[in-house]
Short mmCIF file of C-alpha atoms (C1' of nucleotides) in Angstrom, two decimals:
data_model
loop_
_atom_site.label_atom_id
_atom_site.label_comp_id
_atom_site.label_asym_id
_atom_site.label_seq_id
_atom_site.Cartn_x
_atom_site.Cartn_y
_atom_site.Cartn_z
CA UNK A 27 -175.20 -144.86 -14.68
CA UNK A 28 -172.19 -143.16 -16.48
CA UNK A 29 -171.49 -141.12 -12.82
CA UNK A 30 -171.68 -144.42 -11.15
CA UNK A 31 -169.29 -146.71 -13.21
CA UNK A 32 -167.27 -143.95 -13.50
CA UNK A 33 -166.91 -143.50 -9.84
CA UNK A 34 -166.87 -147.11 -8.59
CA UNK A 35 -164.04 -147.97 -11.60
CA UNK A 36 -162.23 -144.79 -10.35
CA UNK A 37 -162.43 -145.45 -6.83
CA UNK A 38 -160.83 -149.16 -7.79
CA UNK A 39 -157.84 -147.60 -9.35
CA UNK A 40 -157.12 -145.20 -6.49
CA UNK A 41 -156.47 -148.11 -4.24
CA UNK A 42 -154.38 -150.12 -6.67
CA UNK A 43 -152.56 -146.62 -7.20
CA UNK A 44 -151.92 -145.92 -3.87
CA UNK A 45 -149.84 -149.46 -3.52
CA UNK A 46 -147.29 -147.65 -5.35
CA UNK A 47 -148.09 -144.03 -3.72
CA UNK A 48 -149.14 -142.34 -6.84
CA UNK A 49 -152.49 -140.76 -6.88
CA UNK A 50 -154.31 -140.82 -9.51
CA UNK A 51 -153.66 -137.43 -11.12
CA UNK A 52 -149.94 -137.95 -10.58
CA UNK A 53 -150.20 -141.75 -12.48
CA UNK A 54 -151.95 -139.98 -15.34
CA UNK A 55 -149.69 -137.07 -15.45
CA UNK A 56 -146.41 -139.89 -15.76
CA UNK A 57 -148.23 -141.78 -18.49
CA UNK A 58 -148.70 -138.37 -20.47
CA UNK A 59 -145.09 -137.60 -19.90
CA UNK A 60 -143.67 -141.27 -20.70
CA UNK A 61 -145.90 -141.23 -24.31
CA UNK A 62 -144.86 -138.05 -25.16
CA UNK A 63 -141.88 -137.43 -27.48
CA UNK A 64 -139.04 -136.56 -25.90
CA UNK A 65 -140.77 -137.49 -22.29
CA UNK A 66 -141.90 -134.37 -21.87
CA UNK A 67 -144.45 -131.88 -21.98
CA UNK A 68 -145.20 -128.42 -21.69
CA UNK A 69 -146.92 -127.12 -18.45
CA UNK A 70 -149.83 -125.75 -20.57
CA UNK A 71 -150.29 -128.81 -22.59
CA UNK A 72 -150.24 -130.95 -19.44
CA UNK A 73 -153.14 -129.17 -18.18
CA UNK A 74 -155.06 -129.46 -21.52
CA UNK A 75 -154.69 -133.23 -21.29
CA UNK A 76 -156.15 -133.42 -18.27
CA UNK A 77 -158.60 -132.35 -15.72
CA UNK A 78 -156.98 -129.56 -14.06
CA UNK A 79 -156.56 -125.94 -14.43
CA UNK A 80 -152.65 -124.60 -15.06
CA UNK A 81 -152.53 -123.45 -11.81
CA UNK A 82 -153.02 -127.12 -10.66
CA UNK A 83 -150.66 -127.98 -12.74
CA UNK A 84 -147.94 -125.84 -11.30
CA UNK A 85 -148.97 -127.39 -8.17
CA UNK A 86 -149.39 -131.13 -9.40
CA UNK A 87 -145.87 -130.76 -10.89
CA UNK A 88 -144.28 -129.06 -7.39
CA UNK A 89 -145.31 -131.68 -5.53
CA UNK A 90 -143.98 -134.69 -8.00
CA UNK A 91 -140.90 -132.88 -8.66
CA UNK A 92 -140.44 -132.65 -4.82
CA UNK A 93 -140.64 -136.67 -4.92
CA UNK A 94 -138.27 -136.94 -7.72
CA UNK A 95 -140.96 -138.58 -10.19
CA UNK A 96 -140.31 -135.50 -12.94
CA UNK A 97 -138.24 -132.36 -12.95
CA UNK A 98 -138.80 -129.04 -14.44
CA UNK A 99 -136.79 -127.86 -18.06
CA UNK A 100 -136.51 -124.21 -19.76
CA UNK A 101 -137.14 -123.91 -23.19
CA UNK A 102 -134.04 -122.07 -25.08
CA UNK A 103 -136.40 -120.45 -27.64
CA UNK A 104 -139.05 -119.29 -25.50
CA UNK A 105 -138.13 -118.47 -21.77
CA UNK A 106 -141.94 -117.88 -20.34
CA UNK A 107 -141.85 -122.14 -21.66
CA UNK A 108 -141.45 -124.43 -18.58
CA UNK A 109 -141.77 -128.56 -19.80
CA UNK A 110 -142.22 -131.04 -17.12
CA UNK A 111 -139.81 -134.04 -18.27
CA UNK A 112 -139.77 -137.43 -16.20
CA UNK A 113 -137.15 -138.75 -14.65
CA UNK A 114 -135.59 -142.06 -14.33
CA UNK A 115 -137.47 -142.79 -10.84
CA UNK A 116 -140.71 -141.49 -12.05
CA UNK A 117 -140.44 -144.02 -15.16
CA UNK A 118 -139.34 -146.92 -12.68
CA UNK A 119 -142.50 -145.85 -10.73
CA UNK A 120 -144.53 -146.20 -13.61
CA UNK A 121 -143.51 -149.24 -14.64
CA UNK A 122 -144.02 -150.17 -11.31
CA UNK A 123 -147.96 -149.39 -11.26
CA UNK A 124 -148.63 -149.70 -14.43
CA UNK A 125 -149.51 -153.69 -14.78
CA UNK A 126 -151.58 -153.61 -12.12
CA UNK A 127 -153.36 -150.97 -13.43
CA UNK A 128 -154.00 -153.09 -16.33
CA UNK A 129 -154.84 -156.16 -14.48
CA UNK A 130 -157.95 -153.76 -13.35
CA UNK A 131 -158.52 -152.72 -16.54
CA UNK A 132 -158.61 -156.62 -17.71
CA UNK A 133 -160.79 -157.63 -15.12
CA UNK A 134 -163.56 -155.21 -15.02
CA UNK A 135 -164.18 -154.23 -18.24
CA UNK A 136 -162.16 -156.15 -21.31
CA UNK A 137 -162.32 -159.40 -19.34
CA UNK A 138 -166.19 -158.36 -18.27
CA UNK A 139 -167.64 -157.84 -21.36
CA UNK A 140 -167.89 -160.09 -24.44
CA UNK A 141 -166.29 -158.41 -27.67
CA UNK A 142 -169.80 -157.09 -29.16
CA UNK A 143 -170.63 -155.31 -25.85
CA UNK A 144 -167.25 -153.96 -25.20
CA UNK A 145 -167.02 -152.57 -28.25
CA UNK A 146 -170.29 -151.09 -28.26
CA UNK A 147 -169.62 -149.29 -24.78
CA UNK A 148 -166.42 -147.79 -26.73
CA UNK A 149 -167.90 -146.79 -29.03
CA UNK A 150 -170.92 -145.21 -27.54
CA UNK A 151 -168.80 -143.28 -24.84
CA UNK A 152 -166.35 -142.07 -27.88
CA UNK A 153 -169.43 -140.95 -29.54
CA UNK A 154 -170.30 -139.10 -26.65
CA UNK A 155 -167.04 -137.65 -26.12
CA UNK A 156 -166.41 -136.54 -29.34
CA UNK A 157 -169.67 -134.71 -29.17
CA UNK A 158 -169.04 -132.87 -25.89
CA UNK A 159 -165.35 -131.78 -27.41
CA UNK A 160 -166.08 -130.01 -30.19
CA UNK A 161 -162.76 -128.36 -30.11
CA UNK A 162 -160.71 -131.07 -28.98
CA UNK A 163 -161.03 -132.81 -32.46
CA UNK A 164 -160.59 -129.70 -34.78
CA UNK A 165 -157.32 -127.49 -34.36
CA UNK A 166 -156.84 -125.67 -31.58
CA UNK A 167 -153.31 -125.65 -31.56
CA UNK A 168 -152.56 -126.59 -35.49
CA UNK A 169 -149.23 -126.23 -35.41
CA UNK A 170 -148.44 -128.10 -32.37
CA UNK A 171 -148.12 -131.87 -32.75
CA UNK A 172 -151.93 -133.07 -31.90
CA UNK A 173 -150.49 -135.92 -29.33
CA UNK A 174 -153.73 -137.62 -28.85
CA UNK A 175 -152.82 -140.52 -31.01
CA UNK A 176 -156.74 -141.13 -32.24
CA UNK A 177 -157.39 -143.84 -30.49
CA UNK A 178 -155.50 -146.61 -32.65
CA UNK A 179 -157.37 -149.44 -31.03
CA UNK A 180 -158.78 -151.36 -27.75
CA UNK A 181 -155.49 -150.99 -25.45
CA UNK A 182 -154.24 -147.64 -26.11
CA UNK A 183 -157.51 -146.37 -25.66
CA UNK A 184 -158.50 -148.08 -22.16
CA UNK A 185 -154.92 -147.22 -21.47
CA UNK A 186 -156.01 -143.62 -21.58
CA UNK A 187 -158.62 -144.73 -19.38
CA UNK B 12 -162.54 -142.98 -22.73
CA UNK B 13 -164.86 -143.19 -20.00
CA UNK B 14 -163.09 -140.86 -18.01
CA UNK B 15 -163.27 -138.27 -20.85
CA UNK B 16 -166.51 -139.14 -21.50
CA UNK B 17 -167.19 -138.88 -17.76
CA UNK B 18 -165.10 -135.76 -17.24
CA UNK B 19 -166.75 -133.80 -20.19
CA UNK B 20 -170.24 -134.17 -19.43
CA UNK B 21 -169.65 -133.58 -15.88
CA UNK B 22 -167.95 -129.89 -16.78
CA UNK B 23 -171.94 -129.00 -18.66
CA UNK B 24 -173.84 -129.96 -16.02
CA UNK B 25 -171.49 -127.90 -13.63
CA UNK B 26 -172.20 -124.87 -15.66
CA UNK B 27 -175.64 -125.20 -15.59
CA UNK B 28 -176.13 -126.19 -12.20
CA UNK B 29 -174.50 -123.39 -11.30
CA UNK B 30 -176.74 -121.01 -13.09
CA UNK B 31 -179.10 -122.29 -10.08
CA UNK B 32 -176.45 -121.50 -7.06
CA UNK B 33 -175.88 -125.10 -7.08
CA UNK B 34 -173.49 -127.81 -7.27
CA UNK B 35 -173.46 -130.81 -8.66
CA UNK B 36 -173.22 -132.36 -5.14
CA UNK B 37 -175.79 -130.03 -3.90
CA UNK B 38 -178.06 -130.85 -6.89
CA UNK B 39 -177.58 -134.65 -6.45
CA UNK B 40 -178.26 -134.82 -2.62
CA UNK B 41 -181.95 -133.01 -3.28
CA UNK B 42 -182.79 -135.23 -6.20
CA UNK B 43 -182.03 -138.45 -3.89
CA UNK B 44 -183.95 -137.01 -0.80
CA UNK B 45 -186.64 -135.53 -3.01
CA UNK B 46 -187.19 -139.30 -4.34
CA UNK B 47 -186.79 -140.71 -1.19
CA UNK B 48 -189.76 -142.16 1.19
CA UNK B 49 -190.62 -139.64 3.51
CA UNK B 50 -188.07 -136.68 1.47
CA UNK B 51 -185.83 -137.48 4.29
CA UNK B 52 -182.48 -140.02 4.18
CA UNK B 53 -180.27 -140.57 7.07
CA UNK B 54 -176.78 -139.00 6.77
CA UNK B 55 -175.32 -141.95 6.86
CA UNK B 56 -177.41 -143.38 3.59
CA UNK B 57 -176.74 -139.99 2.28
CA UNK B 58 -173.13 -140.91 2.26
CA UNK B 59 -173.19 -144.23 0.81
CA UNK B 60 -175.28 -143.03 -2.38
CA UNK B 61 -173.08 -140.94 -3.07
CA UNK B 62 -169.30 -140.27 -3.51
CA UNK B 63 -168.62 -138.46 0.03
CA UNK B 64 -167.80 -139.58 3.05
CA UNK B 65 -169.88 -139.18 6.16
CA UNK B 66 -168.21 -136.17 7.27
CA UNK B 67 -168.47 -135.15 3.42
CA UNK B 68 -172.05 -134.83 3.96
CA UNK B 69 -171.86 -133.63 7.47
CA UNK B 70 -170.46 -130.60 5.69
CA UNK B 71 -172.76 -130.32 2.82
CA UNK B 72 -175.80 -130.66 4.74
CA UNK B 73 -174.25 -128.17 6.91
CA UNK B 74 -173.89 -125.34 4.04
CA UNK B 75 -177.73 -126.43 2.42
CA UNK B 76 -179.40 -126.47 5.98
CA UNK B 77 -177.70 -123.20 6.02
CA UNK B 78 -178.91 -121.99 2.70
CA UNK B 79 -182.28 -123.73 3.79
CA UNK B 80 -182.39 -126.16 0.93
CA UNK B 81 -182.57 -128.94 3.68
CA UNK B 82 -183.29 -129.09 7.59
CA UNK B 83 -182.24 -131.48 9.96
CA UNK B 84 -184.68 -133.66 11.98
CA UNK B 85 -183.64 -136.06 14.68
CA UNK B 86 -184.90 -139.88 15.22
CA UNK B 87 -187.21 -140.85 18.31
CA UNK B 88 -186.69 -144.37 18.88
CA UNK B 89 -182.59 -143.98 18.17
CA UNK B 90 -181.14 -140.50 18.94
CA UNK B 91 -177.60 -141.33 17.50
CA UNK B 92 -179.60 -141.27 13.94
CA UNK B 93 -179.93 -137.57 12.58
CA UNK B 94 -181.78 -136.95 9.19
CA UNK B 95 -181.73 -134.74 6.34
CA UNK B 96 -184.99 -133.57 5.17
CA UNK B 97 -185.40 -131.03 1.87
CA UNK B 98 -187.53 -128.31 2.65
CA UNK B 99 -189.90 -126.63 0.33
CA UNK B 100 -187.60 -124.04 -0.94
CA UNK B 101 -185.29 -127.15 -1.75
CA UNK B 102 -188.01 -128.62 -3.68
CA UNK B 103 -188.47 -125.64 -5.44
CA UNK B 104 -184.86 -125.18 -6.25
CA UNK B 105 -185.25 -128.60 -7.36
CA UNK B 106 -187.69 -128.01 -9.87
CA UNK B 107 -186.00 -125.26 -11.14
CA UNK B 108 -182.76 -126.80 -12.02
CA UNK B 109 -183.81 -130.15 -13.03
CA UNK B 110 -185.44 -129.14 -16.77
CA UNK B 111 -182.24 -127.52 -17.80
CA UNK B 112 -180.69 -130.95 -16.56
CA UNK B 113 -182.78 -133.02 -18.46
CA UNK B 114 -182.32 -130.85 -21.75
CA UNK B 115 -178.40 -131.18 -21.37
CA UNK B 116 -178.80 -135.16 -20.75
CA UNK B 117 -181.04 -135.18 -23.70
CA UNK B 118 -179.11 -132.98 -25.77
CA UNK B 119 -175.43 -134.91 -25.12
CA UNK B 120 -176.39 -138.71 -24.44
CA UNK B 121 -180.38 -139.51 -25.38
CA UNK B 122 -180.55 -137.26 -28.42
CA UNK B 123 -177.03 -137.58 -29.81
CA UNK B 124 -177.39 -141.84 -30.04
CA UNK B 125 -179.77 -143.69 -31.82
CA UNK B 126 -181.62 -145.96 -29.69
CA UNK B 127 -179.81 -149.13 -30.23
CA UNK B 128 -176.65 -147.72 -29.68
CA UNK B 129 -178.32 -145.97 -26.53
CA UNK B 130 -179.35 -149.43 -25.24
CA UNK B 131 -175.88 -151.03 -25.66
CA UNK B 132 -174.34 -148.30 -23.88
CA UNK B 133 -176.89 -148.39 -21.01
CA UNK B 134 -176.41 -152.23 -21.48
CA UNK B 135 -172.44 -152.05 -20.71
CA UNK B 136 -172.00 -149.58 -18.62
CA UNK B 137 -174.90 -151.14 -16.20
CA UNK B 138 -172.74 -154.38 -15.91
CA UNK B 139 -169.90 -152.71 -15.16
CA UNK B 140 -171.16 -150.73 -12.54
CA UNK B 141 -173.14 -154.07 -10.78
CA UNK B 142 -169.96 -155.58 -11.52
CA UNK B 143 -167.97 -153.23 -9.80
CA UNK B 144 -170.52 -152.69 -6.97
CA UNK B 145 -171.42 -156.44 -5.45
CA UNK B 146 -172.39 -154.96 -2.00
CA UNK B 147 -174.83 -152.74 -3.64
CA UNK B 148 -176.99 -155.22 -5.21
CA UNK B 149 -177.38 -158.16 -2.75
CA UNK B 150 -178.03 -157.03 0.85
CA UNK B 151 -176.06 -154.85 2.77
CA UNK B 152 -179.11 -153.44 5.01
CA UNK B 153 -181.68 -155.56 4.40
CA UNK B 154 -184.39 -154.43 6.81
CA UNK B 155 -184.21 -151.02 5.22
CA UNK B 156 -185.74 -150.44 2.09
CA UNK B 157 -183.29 -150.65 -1.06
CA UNK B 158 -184.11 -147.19 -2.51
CA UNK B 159 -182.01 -148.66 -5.96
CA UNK B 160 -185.34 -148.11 -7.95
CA UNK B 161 -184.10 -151.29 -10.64
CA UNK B 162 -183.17 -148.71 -13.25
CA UNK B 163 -187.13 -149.13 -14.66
CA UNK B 164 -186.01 -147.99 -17.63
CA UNK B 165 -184.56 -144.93 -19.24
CA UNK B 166 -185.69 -141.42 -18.06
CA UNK B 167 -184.93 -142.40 -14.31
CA UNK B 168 -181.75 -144.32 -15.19
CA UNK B 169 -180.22 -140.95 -16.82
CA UNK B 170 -181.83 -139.06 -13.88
CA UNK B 171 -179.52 -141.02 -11.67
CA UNK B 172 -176.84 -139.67 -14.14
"C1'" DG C 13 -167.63 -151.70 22.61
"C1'" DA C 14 -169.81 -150.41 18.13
"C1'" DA C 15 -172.68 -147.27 15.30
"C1'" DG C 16 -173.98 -142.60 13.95
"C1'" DA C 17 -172.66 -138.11 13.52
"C1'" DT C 18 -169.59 -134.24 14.08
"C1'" DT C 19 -165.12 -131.60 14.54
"C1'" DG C 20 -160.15 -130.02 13.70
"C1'" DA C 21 -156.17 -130.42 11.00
"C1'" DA C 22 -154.42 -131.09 6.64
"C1'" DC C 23 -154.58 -131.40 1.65
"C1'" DA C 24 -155.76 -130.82 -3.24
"C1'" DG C 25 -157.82 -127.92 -6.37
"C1'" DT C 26 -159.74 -123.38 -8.31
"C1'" DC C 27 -160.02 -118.41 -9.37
"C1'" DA C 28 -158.12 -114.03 -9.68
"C1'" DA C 29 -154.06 -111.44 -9.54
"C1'" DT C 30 -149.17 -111.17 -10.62
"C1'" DC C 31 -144.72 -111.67 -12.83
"C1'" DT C 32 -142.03 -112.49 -16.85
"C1'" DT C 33 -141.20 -112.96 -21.61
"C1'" DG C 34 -142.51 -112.55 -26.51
"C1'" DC D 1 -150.76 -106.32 -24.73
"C1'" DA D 2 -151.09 -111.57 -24.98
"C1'" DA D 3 -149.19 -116.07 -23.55
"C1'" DG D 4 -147.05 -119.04 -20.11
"C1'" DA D 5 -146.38 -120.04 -15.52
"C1'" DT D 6 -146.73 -119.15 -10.68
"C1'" DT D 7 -148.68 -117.41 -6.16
"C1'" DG D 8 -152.20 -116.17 -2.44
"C1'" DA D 9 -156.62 -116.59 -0.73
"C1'" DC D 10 -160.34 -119.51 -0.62
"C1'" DT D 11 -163.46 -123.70 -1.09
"C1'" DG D 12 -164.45 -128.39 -0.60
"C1'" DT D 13 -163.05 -132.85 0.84
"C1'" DT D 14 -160.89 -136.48 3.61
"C1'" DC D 15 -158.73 -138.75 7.73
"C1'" DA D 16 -158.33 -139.41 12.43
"C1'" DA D 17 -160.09 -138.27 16.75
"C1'" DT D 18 -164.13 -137.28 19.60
"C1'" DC D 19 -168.78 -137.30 21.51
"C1'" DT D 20 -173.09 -139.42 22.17
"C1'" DT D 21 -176.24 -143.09 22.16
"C1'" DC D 22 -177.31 -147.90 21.60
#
DNA sequence: GAAGATTGAACAGTCAATCTTG
DNA sequence: CAAGATTGACTGTTCAATCTTC
């Protein structure tokens, strides 16, 4: 069910992904970046926005800043503070992948499902996300802008995948 | 969305699959040969129900035949054809884990939605999965039995997870 | 020659430990 | 001493190559 969907929808990506040799961790990490203000994001926050640890980060981050896709910045106020920012390329990459990551999106579930269903699925799975992050949706970090942008619609949020 | 959804669900049952010494790889292989004709699958089939590769499961088998949760059994009538079979202490690990399982399925998808809103995310995500998988539903090996039980209804649908 | 399974090399990710800065 | 980031050692997985059997 959920595992299954998840994992045949996920393994559909990867090849479209791979076109434009971006994995799938390193196509999420430039759609982060390119919706953040300012293009950029703190190492820490990265890692909270997605699946991996900090140390994966680090790693993530090496190898996409060896490819030119982002680069690493200081912060003036706070020197332990490293942000990833992306760079010209890695936007042109994007921008690149990024329809035809859509195009997938269209075709198996918006363009799959009639309105009622679709929306149903949404909002079942938010339900059940909402549920499993308890802490996500309070404050965690109050003072820090919350960048999840609460899910204004359909496309931003399938855009989130 | 889905991958949230997906991703945060997947982190509880990790936890408490691993309260049992087990993964959730490990804990998926002995559900599908414990409901499997005969307790036994061929690697290959092994493979295909789940995300791995064949030498994926060359190497899990390898760590569980290991750890005794399965043994391997050759084929008479085709030696290239090697089997996994769970063994009784694989069964029993089986039946240890899989209440605590249940209770988190029930606790974060069954119990949290109300029935219709259960269905209609059963509903949806069902399509998009067949959708996604047209090899899996027609037939691919169609001499050997389709162990897809038809989803009967909704305990063995979530057991599939 | 193709199918089934395994192996070696390589890679991506985690955890625990470390370094630096506040 | 806590927070942010990185590193080293390790685990798990894949890909390509190999071996065996049909």
């Amino acid at each position: 069910l959920l595992f299954e969907a998840h994992a045949a929808l996920s393994a559909r990506f990867a090849v479209q992904l791979a076109e434009h040799a971006l994995s799938q961790i390193e196509f999420e990490v430039l759609l982060r970046l390119a919706r953040s203000p300012g293009q950029n994001l703190r190492m820490t926050d990265l890692s909270s926005q997605t699946t991996l640890s900090t140390s994966g980060v680090t790693r993530v981050v090496d190898r996409m800043e060896r490819d030119g896709l982002v680069c690493r910045r200081s912060c003036d106020s706070d020197r332990r503070i490293s942000y990833a920012v992306i760079t010209e390329s890695g936007l042109a990459r994007l921008d690149e992948a990024l329809p035809g990551h859509l195009e997938l999106i269209d075709e198996w579930l918006t363009g799959r499902l009639c309105p009622e269903r679709l929306d149903a699925l949404l909002d079942g799975l938010r339900r059940v996300r909402d549920a499993l992050l308890p802490q996500a949706v309070p404050a965690p970090t109050p003072p820090t802008a919350r960048p999840r942008p609460q899910a204004p619609a359909e496309t931003p949020a399938e855009l989130r995948r």
